[in-house]
Structures are given as C-alpha cells and as structure tokens.
Tab-separated table of N, CA and C in Angstrom:
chain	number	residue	atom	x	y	z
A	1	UNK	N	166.464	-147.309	-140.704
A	1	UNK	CA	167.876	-147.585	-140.496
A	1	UNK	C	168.712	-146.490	-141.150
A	2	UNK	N	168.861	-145.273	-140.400
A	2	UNK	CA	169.768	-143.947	-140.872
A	2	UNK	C	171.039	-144.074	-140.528
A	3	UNK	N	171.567	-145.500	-140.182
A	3	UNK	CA	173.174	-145.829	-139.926
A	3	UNK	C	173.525	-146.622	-140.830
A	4	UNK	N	173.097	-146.898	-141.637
A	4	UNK	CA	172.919	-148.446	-142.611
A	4	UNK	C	172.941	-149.702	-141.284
A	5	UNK	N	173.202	-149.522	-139.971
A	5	UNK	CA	173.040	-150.593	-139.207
A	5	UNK	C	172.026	-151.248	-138.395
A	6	UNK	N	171.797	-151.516	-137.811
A	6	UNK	CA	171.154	-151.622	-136.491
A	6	UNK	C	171.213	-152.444	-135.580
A	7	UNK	N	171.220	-152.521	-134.476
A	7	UNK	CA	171.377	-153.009	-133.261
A	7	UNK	C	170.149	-153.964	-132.664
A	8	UNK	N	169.048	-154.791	-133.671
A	8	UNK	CA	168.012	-155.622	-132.738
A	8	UNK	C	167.610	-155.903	-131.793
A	9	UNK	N	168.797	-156.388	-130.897
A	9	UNK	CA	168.772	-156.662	-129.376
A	9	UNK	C	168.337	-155.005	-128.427
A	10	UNK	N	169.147	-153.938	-129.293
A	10	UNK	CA	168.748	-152.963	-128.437
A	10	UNK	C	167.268	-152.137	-128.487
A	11	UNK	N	166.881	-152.764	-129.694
A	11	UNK	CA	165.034	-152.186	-129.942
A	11	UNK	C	164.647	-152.837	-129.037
A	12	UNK	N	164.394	-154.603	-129.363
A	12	UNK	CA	163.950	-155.403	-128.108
A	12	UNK	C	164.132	-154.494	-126.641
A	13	UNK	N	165.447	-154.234	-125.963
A	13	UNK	CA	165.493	-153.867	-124.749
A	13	UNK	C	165.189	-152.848	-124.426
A	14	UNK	N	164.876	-151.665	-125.660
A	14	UNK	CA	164.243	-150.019	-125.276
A	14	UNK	C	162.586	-150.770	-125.196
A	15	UNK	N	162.409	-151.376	-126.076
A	15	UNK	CA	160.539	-151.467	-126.007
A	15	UNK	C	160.555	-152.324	-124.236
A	16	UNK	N	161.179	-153.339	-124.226
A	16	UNK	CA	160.725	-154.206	-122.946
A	16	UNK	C	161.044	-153.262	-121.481
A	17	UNK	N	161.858	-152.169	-121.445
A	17	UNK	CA	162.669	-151.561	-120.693
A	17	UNK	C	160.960	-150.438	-120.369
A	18	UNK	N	160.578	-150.191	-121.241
A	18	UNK	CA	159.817	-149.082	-121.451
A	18	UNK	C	158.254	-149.750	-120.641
A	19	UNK	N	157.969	-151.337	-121.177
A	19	UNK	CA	157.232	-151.777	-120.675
A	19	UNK	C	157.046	-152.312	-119.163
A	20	UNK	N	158.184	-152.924	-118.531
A	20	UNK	CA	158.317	-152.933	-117.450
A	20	UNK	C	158.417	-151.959	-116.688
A	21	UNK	N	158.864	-150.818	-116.908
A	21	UNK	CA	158.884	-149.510	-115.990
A	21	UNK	C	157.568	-149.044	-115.868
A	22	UNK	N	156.334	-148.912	-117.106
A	22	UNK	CA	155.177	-148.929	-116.652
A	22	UNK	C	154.195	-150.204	-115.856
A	23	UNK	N	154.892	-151.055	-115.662
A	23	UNK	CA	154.200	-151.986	-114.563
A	23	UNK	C	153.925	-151.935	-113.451
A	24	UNK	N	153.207	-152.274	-112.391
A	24	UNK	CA	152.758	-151.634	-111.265
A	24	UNK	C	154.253	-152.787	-110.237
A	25	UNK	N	154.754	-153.864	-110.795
A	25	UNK	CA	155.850	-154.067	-110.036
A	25	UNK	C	157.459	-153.120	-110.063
A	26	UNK	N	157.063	-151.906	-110.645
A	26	UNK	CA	158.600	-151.086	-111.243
A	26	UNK	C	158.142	-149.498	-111.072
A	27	UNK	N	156.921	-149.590	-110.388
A	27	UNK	CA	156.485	-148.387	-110.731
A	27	UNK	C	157.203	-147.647	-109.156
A	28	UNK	N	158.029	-148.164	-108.251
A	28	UNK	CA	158.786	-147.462	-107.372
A	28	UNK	C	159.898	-147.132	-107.537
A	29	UNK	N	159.977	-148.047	-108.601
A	29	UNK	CA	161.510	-147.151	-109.168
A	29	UNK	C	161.499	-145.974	-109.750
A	30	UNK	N	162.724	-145.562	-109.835
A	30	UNK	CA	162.964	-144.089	-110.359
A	30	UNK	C	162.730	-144.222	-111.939
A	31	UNK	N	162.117	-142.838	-112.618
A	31	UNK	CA	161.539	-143.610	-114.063
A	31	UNK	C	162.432	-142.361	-114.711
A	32	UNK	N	163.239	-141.672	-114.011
A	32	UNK	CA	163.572	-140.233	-115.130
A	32	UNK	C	164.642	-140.801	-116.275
A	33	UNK	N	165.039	-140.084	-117.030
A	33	UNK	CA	165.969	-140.668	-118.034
A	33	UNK	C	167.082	-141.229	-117.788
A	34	UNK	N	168.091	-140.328	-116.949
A	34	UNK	CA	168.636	-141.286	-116.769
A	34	UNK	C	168.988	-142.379	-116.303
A	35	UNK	N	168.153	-143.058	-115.171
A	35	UNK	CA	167.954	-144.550	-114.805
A	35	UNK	C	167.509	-145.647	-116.018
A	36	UNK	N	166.694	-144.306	-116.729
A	36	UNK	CA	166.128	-145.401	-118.226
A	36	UNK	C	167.183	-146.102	-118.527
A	37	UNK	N	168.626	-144.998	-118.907
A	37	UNK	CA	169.313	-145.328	-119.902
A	37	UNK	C	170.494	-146.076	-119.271
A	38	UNK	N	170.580	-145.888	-117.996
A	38	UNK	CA	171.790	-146.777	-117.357
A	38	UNK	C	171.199	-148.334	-116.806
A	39	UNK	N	169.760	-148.471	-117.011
A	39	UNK	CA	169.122	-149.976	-116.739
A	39	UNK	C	169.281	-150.463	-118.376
A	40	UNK	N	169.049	-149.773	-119.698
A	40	UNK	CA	169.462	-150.106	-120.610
A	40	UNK	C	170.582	-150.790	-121.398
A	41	UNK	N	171.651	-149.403	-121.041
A	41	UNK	CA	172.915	-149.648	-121.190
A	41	UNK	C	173.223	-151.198	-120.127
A	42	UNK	N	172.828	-151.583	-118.742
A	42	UNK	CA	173.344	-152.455	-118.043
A	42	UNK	C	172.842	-153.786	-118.652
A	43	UNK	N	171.416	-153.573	-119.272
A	43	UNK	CA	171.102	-155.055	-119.757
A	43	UNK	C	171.532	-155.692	-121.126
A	44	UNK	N	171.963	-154.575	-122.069
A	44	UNK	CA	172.666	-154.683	-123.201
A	44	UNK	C	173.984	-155.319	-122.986
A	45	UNK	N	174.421	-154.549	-121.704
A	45	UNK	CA	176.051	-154.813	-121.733
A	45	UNK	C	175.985	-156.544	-121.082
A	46	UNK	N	174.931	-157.040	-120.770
A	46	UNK	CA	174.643	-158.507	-120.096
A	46	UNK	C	174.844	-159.398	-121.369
A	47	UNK	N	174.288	-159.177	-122.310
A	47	UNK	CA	172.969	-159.199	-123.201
A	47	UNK	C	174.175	-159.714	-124.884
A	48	UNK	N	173.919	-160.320	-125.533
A	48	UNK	CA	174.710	-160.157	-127.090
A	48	UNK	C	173.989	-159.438	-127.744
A	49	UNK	N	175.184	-158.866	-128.861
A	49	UNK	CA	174.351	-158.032	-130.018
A	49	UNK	C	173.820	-158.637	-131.032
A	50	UNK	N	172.958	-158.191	-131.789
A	50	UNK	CA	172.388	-158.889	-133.092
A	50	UNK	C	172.588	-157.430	-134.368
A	51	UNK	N	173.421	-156.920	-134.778
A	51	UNK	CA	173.274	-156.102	-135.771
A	51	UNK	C	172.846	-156.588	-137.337
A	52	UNK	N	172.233	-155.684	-137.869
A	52	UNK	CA	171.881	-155.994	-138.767
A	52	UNK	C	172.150	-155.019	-140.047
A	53	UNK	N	171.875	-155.067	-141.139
A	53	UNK	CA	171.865	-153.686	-142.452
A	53	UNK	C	170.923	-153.497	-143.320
A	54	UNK	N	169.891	-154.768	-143.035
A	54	UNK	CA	168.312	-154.940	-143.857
A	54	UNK	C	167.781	-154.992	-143.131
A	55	UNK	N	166.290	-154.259	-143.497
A	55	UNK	CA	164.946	-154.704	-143.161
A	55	UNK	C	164.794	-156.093	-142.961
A	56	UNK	N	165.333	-156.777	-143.995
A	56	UNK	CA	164.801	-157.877	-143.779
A	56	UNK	C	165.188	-158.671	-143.005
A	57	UNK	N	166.817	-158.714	-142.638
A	57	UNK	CA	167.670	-158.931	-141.585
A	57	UNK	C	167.133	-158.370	-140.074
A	58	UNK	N	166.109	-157.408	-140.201
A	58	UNK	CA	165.851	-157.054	-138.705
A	58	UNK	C	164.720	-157.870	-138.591
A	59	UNK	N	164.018	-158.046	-139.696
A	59	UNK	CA	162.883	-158.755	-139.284
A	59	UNK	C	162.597	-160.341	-138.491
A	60	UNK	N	164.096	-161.099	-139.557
A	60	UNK	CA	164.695	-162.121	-139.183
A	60	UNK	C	164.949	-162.385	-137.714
A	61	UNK	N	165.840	-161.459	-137.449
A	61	UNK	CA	166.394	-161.366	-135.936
A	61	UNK	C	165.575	-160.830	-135.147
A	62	UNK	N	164.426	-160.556	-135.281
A	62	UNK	CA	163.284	-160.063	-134.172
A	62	UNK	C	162.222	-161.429	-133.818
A	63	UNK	N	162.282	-161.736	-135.381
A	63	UNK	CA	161.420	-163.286	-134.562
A	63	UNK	C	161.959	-164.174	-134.457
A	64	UNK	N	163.390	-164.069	-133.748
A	64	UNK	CA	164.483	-165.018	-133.540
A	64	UNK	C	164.188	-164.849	-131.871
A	65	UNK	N	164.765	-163.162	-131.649
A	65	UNK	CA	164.273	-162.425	-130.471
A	65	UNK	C	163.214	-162.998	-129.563
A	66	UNK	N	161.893	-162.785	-130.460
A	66	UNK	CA	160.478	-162.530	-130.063
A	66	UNK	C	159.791	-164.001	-129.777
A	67	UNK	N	160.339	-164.510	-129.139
A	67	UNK	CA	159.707	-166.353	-128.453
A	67	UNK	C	159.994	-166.051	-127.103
A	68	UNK	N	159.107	-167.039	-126.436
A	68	UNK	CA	158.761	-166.918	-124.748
A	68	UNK	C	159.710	-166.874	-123.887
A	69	UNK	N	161.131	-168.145	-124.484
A	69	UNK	CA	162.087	-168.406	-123.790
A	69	UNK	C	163.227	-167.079	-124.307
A	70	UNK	N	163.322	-166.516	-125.092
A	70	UNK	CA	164.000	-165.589	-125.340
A	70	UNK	C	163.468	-163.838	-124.596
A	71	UNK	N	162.361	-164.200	-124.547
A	71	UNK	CA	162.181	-162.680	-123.952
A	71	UNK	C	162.273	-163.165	-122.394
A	72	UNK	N	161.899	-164.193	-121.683
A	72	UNK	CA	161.992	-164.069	-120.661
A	72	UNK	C	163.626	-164.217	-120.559
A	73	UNK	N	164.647	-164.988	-121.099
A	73	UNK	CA	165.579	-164.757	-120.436
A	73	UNK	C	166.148	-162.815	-120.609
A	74	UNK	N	166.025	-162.215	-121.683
A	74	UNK	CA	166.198	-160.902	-121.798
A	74	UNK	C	165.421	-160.394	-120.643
A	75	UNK	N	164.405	-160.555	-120.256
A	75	UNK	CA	163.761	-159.669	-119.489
A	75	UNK	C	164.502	-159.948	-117.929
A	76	UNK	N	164.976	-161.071	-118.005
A	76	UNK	CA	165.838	-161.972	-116.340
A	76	UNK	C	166.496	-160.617	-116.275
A	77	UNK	N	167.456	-160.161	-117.564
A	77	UNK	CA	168.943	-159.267	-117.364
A	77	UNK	C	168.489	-158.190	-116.859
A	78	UNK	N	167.083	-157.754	-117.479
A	78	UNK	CA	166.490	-156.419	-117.216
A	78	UNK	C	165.999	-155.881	-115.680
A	79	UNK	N	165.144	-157.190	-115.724
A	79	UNK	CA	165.040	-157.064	-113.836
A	79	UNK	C	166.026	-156.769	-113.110
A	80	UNK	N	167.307	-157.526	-113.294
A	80	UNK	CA	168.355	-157.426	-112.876
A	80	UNK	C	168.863	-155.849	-112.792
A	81	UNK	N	169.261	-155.651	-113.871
A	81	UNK	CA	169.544	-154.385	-114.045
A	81	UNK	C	168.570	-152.822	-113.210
A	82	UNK	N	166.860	-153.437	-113.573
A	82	UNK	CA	166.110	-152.309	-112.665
A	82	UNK	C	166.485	-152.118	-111.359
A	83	UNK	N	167.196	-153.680	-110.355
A	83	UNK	CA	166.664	-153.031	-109.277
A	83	UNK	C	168.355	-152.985	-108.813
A	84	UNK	N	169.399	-152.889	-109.692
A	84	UNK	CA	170.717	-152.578	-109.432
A	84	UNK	C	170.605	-151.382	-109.514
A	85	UNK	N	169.955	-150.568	-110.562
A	85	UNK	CA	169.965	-148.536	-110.838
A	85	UNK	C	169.598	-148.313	-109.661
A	86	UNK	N	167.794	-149.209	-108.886
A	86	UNK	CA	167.172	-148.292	-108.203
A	86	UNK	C	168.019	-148.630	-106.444
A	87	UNK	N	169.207	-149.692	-106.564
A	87	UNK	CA	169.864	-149.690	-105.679
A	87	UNK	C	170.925	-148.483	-105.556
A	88	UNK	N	171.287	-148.298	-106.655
A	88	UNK	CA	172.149	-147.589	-106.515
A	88	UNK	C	172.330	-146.169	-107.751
A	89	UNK	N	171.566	-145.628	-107.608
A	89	UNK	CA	171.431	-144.663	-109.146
A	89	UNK	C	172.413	-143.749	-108.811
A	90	UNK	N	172.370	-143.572	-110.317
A	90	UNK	CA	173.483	-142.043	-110.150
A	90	UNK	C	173.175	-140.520	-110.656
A	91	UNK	N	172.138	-140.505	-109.535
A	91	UNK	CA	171.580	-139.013	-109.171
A	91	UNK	C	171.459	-138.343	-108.274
C-alpha cells in the first residue's frame, strides 16, 4: 500500500477480470490493454468501493469480498461489462 490507501474491490476485479479473459468462454474477445482496462473501469464503476489504509483492513474486506454469493454477483457486472467492450470497443 504506496498510497497509504487502497481500493479492495478493485484488486478483486483486476484478479477476476484477468481470470475470465483467460477462459475459453472470453477467449474471443479482444484481450489487448485497453479493453482490459475499459471492462475494468466499467465493472468498478457498477460495482461499490471498499477502501482501506491497513493490511489488516484489506484483509478484512477481502474475506468479506471472497464468498460465493459475492464473487458471483461481482463477476454478473464483469460479464456484463466483457461483452459491452467486445460490443463496442474503442479501437
């Protein structure tokens, strides 16, 4: 944490973002950076923040995060978001 802050929700959505794009259901989408970062930016902006300023505070809010019903609804926004870029990217 080199901001004293951090953003939880947005680790969650770079790791899950990263994992679904290597799945063989995402693997027709466009994978270059910037689709990464505008399917990112779109599921965040869906999505609430969880900031934090401790370790221990991130740890808290990750296994708050990290349950079945919480990643699948995060992952709902994400889908969402993949196949809005690969509808319409901006490249």
């Amino acid at each position: 944490m080199n901001k004293g802050y951090v953003n939880v929700m947005e680790e969650v959505v770079v790791t899950l973002v990263n994992v679904l794009m290597m799945s063989p259901d995402y693997q027709t989408f466009c994978n270059c950076p910037k689709c990464r970062n505008d399917i990112v930016a779109l599921s965040l902006n869906t999505l609430p923040s969880h900031y934090v300023t401790t370790d221990d505070g991130r740890k808290m809010v990750f296994e708050q995060l990290n349950t079945k019903e919480n990643l699948n609804w995060i992952n709902k926004r994400i889908i969402s978001a993949i196949h809005l870029v690969g509808k319409y990217p901006k490249h």
